[in-house]
């Protein structure tokens, strides 16, 4: 719970930590009383007004993939009614451009395989006098068999996750034991329905919540279901997971349909009663992602779908970090001078949010070429930094 002064248990009995142990910079704030949220963790935030980049160090004690989520609720905490825009980063990579507003919270999710014993989550200022902040930060290890078709050398960002057929509330924990958020959705022209059972006998390896699967949307008559998901016109790798069940036990009826993604055939699906099955696809696409569920000739029932997840990779993952020699040298500076305490995360990556007192090369790995210490009021002897052999300017 970012910005909270203490750790506490919520109404579900789960413990939320104060973020004091995970970051050394920033100031705790509370949202305006008129902007108080029903989500307890959104009523406090940590804001960063000093450095251009501020980083959390999140422990990753297990060697596996982690489900990560960052949430932001401006809540007019500063009384200025000017919600900021800034960058969210992880391990030297850009995660998202965070665009906050005055009417709703914003969140970003990803699935990411840790490269060590911690993950660095950074907030970077990209506009003058617009200060990054964060309200809530979550990290949860995932079982190895979940999302088996996702390449582990990539970070997968959630773009869409819908609970089809629902129109009332967002599903999350504890309905979903893995903390995912499922937004209600009834696409135009489709009919909402609810299964005549309340729990599943079997489910997909990705374990979507039963409450998301027992609701669904169905095509009118024997029409095709057309689903479209918008993206920028840049090439991106998508991972799609679709979830199906047969909501009614009709022995004299049959339901089957062909699944296509961007006009490419994926499979023929026959939903089973009280069993959740998933259909997946990985594909490179540009712009809109189009999915069709087309009834087969021998089907007597229309196509149906309960839920969907769409994850995206838009750029190669930067694996390299700043040269270890340079990291060691910078640590000497930070340990020597109190005015430099609090700088963490990769100093040179991403290359558009380098620490403001450095300049770095574009090599892989990057090297520190300049150190600018004017204005910090430093006094005393310089530490040893002879290992920083790419340094040209101090």
Tab-separated table of C-alpha atoms in Angstrom:
chain	number	residue	atom	x	y	z
A	1	UNK	CA	0.000	0.000	0.000
A	2	UNK	CA	2.085	2.887	-1.320
A	3	UNK	CA	2.017	5.939	0.915
A	4	UNK	CA	0.638	4.067	3.927
A	5	UNK	CA	2.418	4.748	7.221
A	6	UNK	CA	1.782	1.240	8.581
A	7	UNK	CA	1.082	-2.327	7.492
A	8	UNK	CA	-2.425	-3.693	8.152
A	9	UNK	CA	-4.931	-6.458	7.390
A	10	UNK	CA	-7.806	-5.718	5.007
A	11	UNK	CA	-11.393	-7.007	5.157
A	12	UNK	CA	-10.299	-10.277	3.479
A	13	UNK	CA	-7.676	-10.861	6.182
A	14	UNK	CA	-4.784	-10.193	3.783
A	15	UNK	CA	-1.797	-8.146	4.918
A	16	UNK	CA	-0.841	-4.994	3.010
A	17	UNK	CA	2.694	-3.768	3.630
A	18	UNK	CA	3.714	-0.175	3.925
A	19	UNK	CA	6.169	0.530	1.095
A	20	UNK	CA	8.825	2.089	3.368
A	21	UNK	CA	11.043	-1.016	3.192
A	22	UNK	CA	11.104	-1.100	-0.611
A	23	UNK	CA	12.097	2.455	-1.587
A	24	UNK	CA	14.167	5.262	-0.031
A	25	UNK	CA	12.641	8.322	-1.711
A	26	UNK	CA	9.272	10.049	-2.076
A	27	UNK	CA	6.656	11.539	0.249
A	28	UNK	CA	3.476	9.979	1.605
A	29	UNK	CA	0.226	11.737	0.696
A	30	UNK	CA	-3.517	11.189	1.081
A	31	UNK	CA	-6.130	11.812	-1.590
A	32	UNK	CA	-8.608	14.640	-1.080
A	33	UNK	CA	-11.524	13.720	1.195
A	34	UNK	CA	-13.908	14.287	-1.712
A	35	UNK	CA	-11.954	11.705	-3.769
A	36	UNK	CA	-11.919	8.870	-1.233
A	37	UNK	CA	-12.085	5.412	-2.872
A	38	UNK	CA	-13.848	2.221	-1.772
A	39	UNK	CA	-10.540	0.479	-2.563
A	40	UNK	CA	-8.678	1.152	0.672
A	41	UNK	CA	-5.165	1.109	-0.814
A	42	UNK	CA	-6.022	3.909	-3.262
A	43	UNK	CA	-6.568	6.499	-0.537
A	44	UNK	CA	-2.840	6.948	0.043
A	45	UNK	CA	-0.013	7.421	-2.448
A	46	UNK	CA	3.707	8.110	-2.615
A	47	UNK	CA	4.757	11.057	-4.779
A	48	UNK	CA	8.252	11.738	-6.156
A	49	UNK	CA	9.121	15.406	-6.622
A	50	UNK	CA	12.932	15.388	-6.250
A	51	UNK	CA	14.617	12.928	-8.632
A	52	UNK	CA	13.838	12.244	-12.256
A	53	UNK	CA	13.676	8.483	-11.580
A	54	UNK	CA	12.698	6.677	-8.372
A	55	UNK	CA	12.762	2.896	-8.025
A	56	UNK	CA	11.221	0.216	-5.827
A	57	UNK	CA	13.179	-2.978	-5.191
A	58	UNK	CA	10.655	-5.839	-5.039
A	59	UNK	CA	11.992	-9.170	-3.697
A	60	UNK	CA	11.501	-12.206	-5.940
A	61	UNK	CA	12.470	-15.126	-3.688
A	62	UNK	CA	11.278	-17.816	-6.112
A	63	UNK	CA	12.774	-18.388	-9.549
A	64	UNK	CA	9.591	-18.151	-11.587
A	65	UNK	CA	7.288	-15.782	-13.417
A	66	UNK	CA	5.560	-13.053	-11.448
A	67	UNK	CA	2.230	-11.354	-11.942
A	68	UNK	CA	2.822	-7.635	-11.331
A	69	UNK	CA	0.328	-4.794	-11.058
A	70	UNK	CA	0.785	-1.062	-10.420
A	71	UNK	CA	-2.245	1.133	-9.642
A	72	UNK	CA	-2.593	4.909	-9.687
A	73	UNK	CA	-5.345	7.136	-8.274
A	74	UNK	CA	-4.575	10.853	-8.387
A	75	UNK	CA	-7.490	11.808	-6.136
A	76	UNK	CA	-6.460	15.498	-6.332
A	77	UNK	CA	-4.038	14.878	-3.462
A	78	UNK	CA	-2.250	18.185	-4.157
A	79	UNK	CA	-5.387	20.299	-4.673
A	80	UNK	CA	-4.219	21.390	-8.140
A	81	UNK	CA	-6.615	19.260	-10.242
A	82	UNK	CA	-3.742	18.558	-12.651
A	83	UNK	CA	-3.224	14.781	-12.939
A	84	UNK	CA	0.304	13.993	-14.204
A	85	UNK	CA	1.652	11.819	-17.009
A	86	UNK	CA	4.903	9.871	-16.488
A	87	UNK	CA	6.672	6.597	-17.314
A	88	UNK	CA	6.470	3.257	-15.510
A	89	UNK	CA	9.579	1.043	-15.901
A	90	UNK	CA	10.860	-2.384	-14.828
A	91	UNK	CA	14.422	-3.712	-14.832
A	92	UNK	CA	15.624	-1.047	-17.282
A	93	UNK	CA	12.661	-1.513	-19.650
A	94	UNK	CA	9.695	0.753	-20.296
A	95	UNK	CA	6.430	-0.764	-19.045
A	96	UNK	CA	3.918	1.975	-19.875
A	97	UNK	CA	3.261	5.674	-20.145
A	98	UNK	CA	0.986	6.318	-17.172
A	99	UNK	CA	-1.776	8.807	-17.993
A	100	UNK	CA	-3.742	9.649	-14.845
A	101	UNK	CA	-7.051	11.515	-14.607
A	102	UNK	CA	-9.426	13.056	-12.067
A	103	UNK	CA	-12.298	10.586	-12.418
A	104	UNK	CA	-10.950	7.023	-12.151
A	105	UNK	CA	-7.959	4.933	-11.156
A	106	UNK	CA	-5.499	3.559	-13.713
A	107	UNK	CA	-3.689	0.222	-13.536
A	108	UNK	CA	-1.095	-1.721	-15.522
A	109	UNK	CA	-0.351	-5.450	-15.327
A	110	UNK	CA	2.347	-7.737	-16.670
A	111	UNK	CA	3.633	-11.304	-16.418
A	112	UNK	CA	7.415	-11.363	-16.178
A	113	UNK	CA	10.090	-13.956	-15.453
A	114	UNK	CA	12.499	-12.598	-12.860
A	115	UNK	CA	16.174	-12.328	-13.828
A	116	UNK	CA	17.495	-12.341	-10.255
A	117	UNK	CA	16.446	-12.039	-6.639
A	118	UNK	CA	14.536	-8.781	-7.132
A	119	UNK	CA	12.634	-6.717	-9.694
A	120	UNK	CA	13.205	-2.976	-10.040
A	121	UNK	CA	9.981	-0.983	-10.566
A	122	UNK	CA	10.647	2.685	-11.405
A	123	UNK	CA	8.586	5.860	-11.809
A	124	UNK	CA	10.236	8.341	-14.181
A	125	UNK	CA	9.369	12.007	-14.689
A	126	UNK	CA	8.942	12.848	-18.379
A	127	UNK	CA	7.249	16.285	-18.164
A	128	UNK	CA	8.310	19.407	-16.321
A	129	UNK	CA	6.472	19.895	-13.009
A	130	UNK	CA	4.457	16.678	-13.444
A	131	UNK	CA	5.504	14.474	-10.561
A	132	UNK	CA	5.150	10.680	-10.699
A	133	UNK	CA	3.242	8.902	-7.941
A	134	UNK	CA	1.948	5.404	-7.175
A	135	UNK	CA	-0.942	4.149	-5.042
A	136	UNK	CA	-0.606	0.374	-4.947
A	137	UNK	CA	1.995	-2.174	-6.086
A	138	UNK	CA	1.460	-5.946	-6.173
A	139	UNK	CA	3.688	-8.926	-6.931
A	140	UNK	CA	2.544	-12.564	-6.970
A	141	UNK	CA	4.469	-15.686	-8.103
A	142	UNK	CA	2.619	-17.832	-10.652
A	143	UNK	CA	2.706	-21.629	-10.931
A	144	UNK	CA	5.039	-22.858	-13.657
A	145	UNK	CA	2.233	-24.472	-15.669
A	146	UNK	CA	0.138	-21.302	-16.077
A	147	UNK	CA	0.209	-19.622	-19.503
A	148	UNK	CA	2.576	-22.294	-20.908
A	149	UNK	CA	2.581	-20.754	-24.415
A	150	UNK	CA	3.990	-17.415	-23.209
A	151	UNK	CA	7.705	-17.159	-23.978
A	152	UNK	CA	9.610	-16.677	-20.741
A	153	UNK	CA	12.222	-14.359	-22.223
A	154	UNK	CA	9.542	-11.694	-22.733
A	155	UNK	CA	7.429	-9.467	-20.526
A	156	UNK	CA	3.719	-9.760	-21.334
A	157	UNK	CA	1.546	-6.695	-20.750
A	158	UNK	CA	-2.187	-7.078	-20.259
A	159	UNK	CA	-4.182	-5.164	-22.853
A	160	UNK	CA	-7.677	-6.610	-22.356
A	161	UNK	CA	-9.283	-8.999	-19.860
A	162	UNK	CA	-13.065	-9.329	-20.069
A	163	UNK	CA	-15.693	-11.246	-18.136
A	164	UNK	CA	-18.249	-11.614	-20.929
A	165	UNK	CA	-21.923	-11.585	-20.006
A	166	UNK	CA	-21.439	-9.615	-16.785
A	167	UNK	CA	-22.591	-6.015	-16.499
A	168	UNK	CA	-22.352	-5.334	-12.791
A	169	UNK	CA	-18.989	-5.552	-11.047
A	170	UNK	CA	-15.289	-5.997	-11.701
A	171	UNK	CA	-13.992	-9.392	-10.595
A	172	UNK	CA	-10.724	-9.616	-8.690
A	173	UNK	CA	-9.324	-11.177	-5.562
A	174	UNK	CA	-10.625	-13.267	-3.786
A	175	UNK	CA	-12.799	-14.445	-6.732
A	176	UNK	CA	-9.551	-14.814	-8.682
A	177	UNK	CA	-6.919	-16.461	-6.505
A	178	UNK	CA	-4.194	-15.041	-8.770
A	179	UNK	CA	-5.311	-11.440	-8.298
A	180	UNK	CA	-6.235	-10.697	-11.927
A	181	UNK	CA	-8.865	-8.047	-12.715
A	182	UNK	CA	-11.753	-9.128	-14.986
A	183	UNK	CA	-13.844	-6.282	-16.385
A	184	UNK	CA	-17.536	-6.896	-17.218
A	185	UNK	CA	-18.364	-6.709	-20.919
A	186	UNK	CA	-21.391	-7.355	-23.143
A	187	UNK	CA	-20.443	-6.547	-26.765
A	188	UNK	CA	-23.211	-4.952	-28.856
A	189	UNK	CA	-25.459	-7.426	-30.631
A	190	UNK	CA	-24.695	-10.361	-28.330
A	191	UNK	CA	-26.972	-11.902	-25.699
A	192	UNK	CA	-25.908	-12.322	-22.072
A	193	UNK	CA	-26.653	-15.598	-20.301
A	194	UNK	CA	-25.819	-17.374	-17.059
A	195	UNK	CA	-25.111	-21.111	-16.712
A	196	UNK	CA	-27.458	-23.297	-14.669
A	197	UNK	CA	-24.559	-24.319	-12.394
A	198	UNK	CA	-22.566	-22.247	-9.906
A	199	UNK	CA	-19.195	-23.991	-9.964
A	200	UNK	CA	-17.008	-25.885	-12.435
A	201	UNK	CA	-16.046	-29.558	-12.300
A	202	UNK	CA	-12.843	-28.915	-14.286
A	203	UNK	CA	-11.074	-25.766	-15.380
A	204	UNK	CA	-8.283	-24.464	-17.584
A	205	UNK	CA	-4.655	-24.556	-16.461
A	206	UNK	CA	-4.852	-20.741	-16.190
A	207	UNK	CA	-7.568	-21.071	-13.518
A	208	UNK	CA	-9.925	-18.230	-14.428
A	209	UNK	CA	-12.453	-17.599	-11.614
A	210	UNK	CA	-15.590	-19.774	-11.795
A	211	UNK	CA	-17.745	-16.654	-11.434
A	212	UNK	CA	-16.299	-15.305	-14.708
A	213	UNK	CA	-16.942	-18.543	-16.602
A	214	UNK	CA	-20.559	-19.209	-15.585
A	215	UNK	CA	-21.566	-15.975	-17.355
A	216	UNK	CA	-21.179	-15.724	-21.116
A	217	UNK	CA	-22.327	-14.026	-24.291
A	218	UNK	CA	-23.971	-15.841	-27.182
A	219	UNK	CA	-24.576	-14.861	-30.789
A	220	UNK	CA	-28.155	-14.135	-31.790
A	221	UNK	CA	-29.636	-16.935	-33.900
A	222	UNK	CA	-26.755	-18.706	-35.670
A	223	UNK	CA	-24.641	-15.633	-36.335
A	224	UNK	CA	-20.873	-15.295	-36.033
A	225	UNK	CA	-19.362	-13.638	-32.964
A	226	UNK	CA	-16.974	-10.862	-34.033
A	227	UNK	CA	-14.614	-9.420	-31.410
A	228	UNK	CA	-12.151	-6.596	-32.136
A	229	UNK	CA	-9.353	-5.218	-29.946
A	230	UNK	CA	-7.676	-1.954	-30.858
A	231	UNK	CA	-3.911	-1.292	-30.818
A	232	UNK	CA	-1.566	1.315	-32.219
A	233	UNK	CA	-0.389	0.737	-35.783
A	234	UNK	CA	2.927	-0.762	-34.736
A	235	UNK	CA	3.959	-4.387	-34.946
A	236	UNK	CA	3.295	-6.297	-31.723
A	237	UNK	CA	3.258	-9.909	-30.585
A	238	UNK	CA	-0.093	-10.899	-29.044
A	239	UNK	CA	-1.031	-13.789	-26.794
A	240	UNK	CA	-4.771	-14.515	-26.699
A	241	UNK	CA	-6.529	-16.816	-24.217
A	242	UNK	CA	-10.252	-17.543	-24.755
A	243	UNK	CA	-12.376	-19.436	-22.216
A	244	UNK	CA	-15.482	-21.509	-22.937
A	245	UNK	CA	-18.007	-23.737	-21.201
A	246	UNK	CA	-21.366	-25.220	-22.180
A	247	UNK	CA	-23.823	-23.486	-19.818
A	248	UNK	CA	-26.769	-25.892	-20.261
A	249	UNK	CA	-26.966	-29.666	-20.527
A	250	UNK	CA	-28.971	-30.218	-23.734
A	251	UNK	CA	-28.555	-33.795	-24.915
A	252	UNK	CA	-30.417	-33.204	-28.180
A	253	UNK	CA	-28.500	-30.053	-29.144
A	254	UNK	CA	-24.904	-29.527	-30.325
A	255	UNK	CA	-22.686	-26.480	-30.194
A	256	UNK	CA	-19.462	-26.200	-32.198
A	257	UNK	CA	-17.696	-23.322	-33.905
A	258	UNK	CA	-14.454	-22.480	-35.639
A	259	UNK	CA	-12.115	-19.990	-33.950
A	260	UNK	CA	-10.122	-17.645	-36.171
A	261	UNK	CA	-7.735	-14.876	-35.113
A	262	UNK	CA	-6.835	-12.245	-37.724
A	263	UNK	CA	-8.376	-14.545	-40.354
A	264	UNK	CA	-6.098	-17.455	-39.393
A	265	UNK	CA	-7.832	-20.682	-38.333
A	266	UNK	CA	-6.997	-21.700	-34.737
A	267	UNK	CA	-9.258	-24.683	-33.983
A	268	UNK	CA	-12.784	-26.067	-33.831
A	269	UNK	CA	-14.221	-25.724	-30.338
A	270	UNK	CA	-16.958	-27.839	-28.739
A	271	UNK	CA	-17.699	-26.463	-25.248
A	272	UNK	CA	-18.392	-29.048	-22.518
A	273	UNK	CA	-20.957	-28.768	-19.755
A	274	UNK	CA	-19.510	-27.543	-16.420
A	275	UNK	CA	-15.958	-27.725	-17.797
A	276	UNK	CA	-13.867	-24.675	-18.680
A	277	UNK	CA	-11.638	-25.135	-21.706
A	278	UNK	CA	-9.240	-22.561	-23.101
A	279	UNK	CA	-8.132	-21.834	-26.648
A	280	UNK	CA	-4.941	-19.850	-27.194
A	281	UNK	CA	-3.111	-18.163	-30.042
A	282	UNK	CA	0.216	-16.361	-30.442
A	283	UNK	CA	0.525	-14.069	-33.436
A	284	UNK	CA	2.316	-11.019	-34.761
A	285	UNK	CA	-0.086	-8.274	-35.737
A	286	UNK	CA	-0.375	-4.585	-36.544
A	287	UNK	CA	-3.305	-2.463	-35.447
A	288	UNK	CA	-6.649	-4.153	-34.700
A	289	UNK	CA	-6.786	-7.738	-33.447
A	290	UNK	CA	-9.884	-9.490	-34.853
A	291	UNK	CA	-11.399	-12.716	-33.515
A	292	UNK	CA	-14.264	-14.652	-35.078
A	293	UNK	CA	-16.293	-17.557	-33.693
A	294	UNK	CA	-18.065	-19.092	-36.700
A	295	UNK	CA	-20.728	-21.830	-36.235
A	296	UNK	CA	-19.971	-25.114	-37.993
A	297	UNK	CA	-22.456	-26.639	-40.408
A	298	UNK	CA	-23.599	-29.342	-37.987
A	299	UNK	CA	-24.012	-27.033	-34.972
A	300	UNK	CA	-27.570	-26.443	-33.727
A	301	UNK	CA	-26.558	-23.815	-31.136
A	302	UNK	CA	-24.890	-20.442	-31.662
A	303	UNK	CA	-21.262	-19.651	-30.728
A	304	UNK	CA	-20.571	-18.637	-27.137
A	305	UNK	CA	-17.677	-17.230	-25.098
A	306	UNK	CA	-17.233	-16.683	-21.354
A	307	UNK	CA	-14.018	-14.692	-20.984
A	308	UNK	CA	-10.890	-13.539	-22.782
A	309	UNK	CA	-7.378	-12.267	-22.045
A	310	UNK	CA	-5.160	-10.427	-24.542
A	311	UNK	CA	-1.495	-9.846	-23.653
A	312	UNK	CA	0.970	-7.920	-25.786
A	313	UNK	CA	4.713	-7.600	-26.332
A	314	UNK	CA	5.459	-4.414	-28.278
A	315	UNK	CA	9.271	-4.327	-28.189
A	316	UNK	CA	12.234	-6.613	-27.448
A	317	UNK	CA	13.100	-6.974	-23.774
A	318	UNK	CA	16.349	-5.332	-22.714
A	319	UNK	CA	18.239	-8.003	-20.794
A	320	UNK	CA	21.549	-6.146	-20.418
A	321	UNK	CA	22.140	-3.776	-17.523
A	322	UNK	CA	24.672	-1.014	-17.052
A	323	UNK	CA	28.228	-2.360	-16.801
A	324	UNK	CA	28.888	-3.933	-13.387
A	325	UNK	CA	32.110	-1.913	-13.071
A	326	UNK	CA	30.108	1.288	-13.481
A	327	UNK	CA	27.419	0.113	-11.050
A	328	UNK	CA	30.111	-0.583	-8.444
A	329	UNK	CA	31.657	2.846	-9.000
A	330	UNK	CA	28.310	4.641	-8.692
A	331	UNK	CA	27.557	2.716	-5.500
A	332	UNK	CA	30.760	4.165	-4.053
A	333	UNK	CA	29.520	7.690	-4.791
A	334	UNK	CA	26.072	6.990	-3.297
A	335	UNK	CA	27.566	5.423	-0.163
A	336	UNK	CA	29.992	8.353	0.284
A	337	UNK	CA	27.632	11.310	-0.117
A	338	UNK	CA	24.346	11.598	1.785
A	339	UNK	CA	22.991	13.930	-0.900
A	340	UNK	CA	23.020	11.029	-3.382
A	341	UNK	CA	21.201	8.529	-1.168
A	342	UNK	CA	18.064	7.033	-2.668
A	343	UNK	CA	19.229	6.555	-6.255
A	344	UNK	CA	18.425	2.979	-7.296
A	345	UNK	CA	17.376	0.991	-10.336
A	346	UNK	CA	19.395	0.886	-13.544
A	347	UNK	CA	21.128	4.279	-14.005
A	348	UNK	CA	21.394	4.093	-17.819
A	349	UNK	CA	18.260	2.183	-18.868
A	350	UNK	CA	15.838	2.908	-20.416
A	351	UNK	CA	18.086	5.295	-22.314
A	352	UNK	CA	15.511	8.124	-22.327
A	353	UNK	CA	15.329	8.270	-18.501
A	354	UNK	CA	19.004	8.161	-17.469
A	355	UNK	CA	19.759	9.391	-13.943
A	356	UNK	CA	19.880	13.180	-14.184
A	357	UNK	CA	23.491	13.398	-12.886
A	358	UNK	CA	24.906	11.002	-15.494
A	359	UNK	CA	25.429	10.537	-19.193
A	360	UNK	CA	25.708	7.041	-20.662
A	361	UNK	CA	26.825	5.434	-23.890
A	362	UNK	CA	24.428	3.464	-26.077
A	363	UNK	CA	26.597	0.335	-25.951
A	364	UNK	CA	25.296	-2.977	-24.701
A	365	UNK	CA	25.847	-3.006	-21.833
A	366	UNK	CA	25.716	0.791	-21.425
A	367	UNK	CA	28.719	2.577	-19.921
A	368	UNK	CA	28.749	5.716	-17.787
A	369	UNK	CA	30.659	8.397	-19.734
A	370	UNK	CA	29.925	11.519	-17.636
A	371	UNK	CA	29.136	12.371	-14.019
A	372	UNK	CA	27.659	15.790	-13.184
A	373	UNK	CA	27.829	16.583	-9.462
A	374	UNK	CA	27.292	20.360	-9.542
A	375	UNK	CA	24.413	21.596	-7.425
A	376	UNK	CA	24.401	18.704	-4.937
A	377	UNK	CA	26.487	20.572	-2.351
A	378	UNK	CA	28.900	17.666	-1.951
A	379	UNK	CA	31.832	17.958	0.431
A	380	UNK	CA	34.697	15.610	1.210
A	381	UNK	CA	36.960	13.255	-0.701
A	382	UNK	CA	35.934	11.509	-3.905
A	383	UNK	CA	35.617	7.734	-3.522
A	384	UNK	CA	37.570	5.269	-5.619
A	385	UNK	CA	36.101	5.006	-9.117
A	386	UNK	CA	39.053	3.782	-11.180
A	387	UNK	CA	36.999	0.810	-12.433
A	388	UNK	CA	34.753	3.263	-14.340
A	389	UNK	CA	37.132	3.163	-17.321
A	390	UNK	CA	34.599	4.557	-19.833
A	391	UNK	CA	34.305	7.792	-17.823
A	392	UNK	CA	35.309	10.858	-19.858
A	393	UNK	CA	33.804	13.845	-17.991
A	394	UNK	CA	33.319	14.676	-14.316
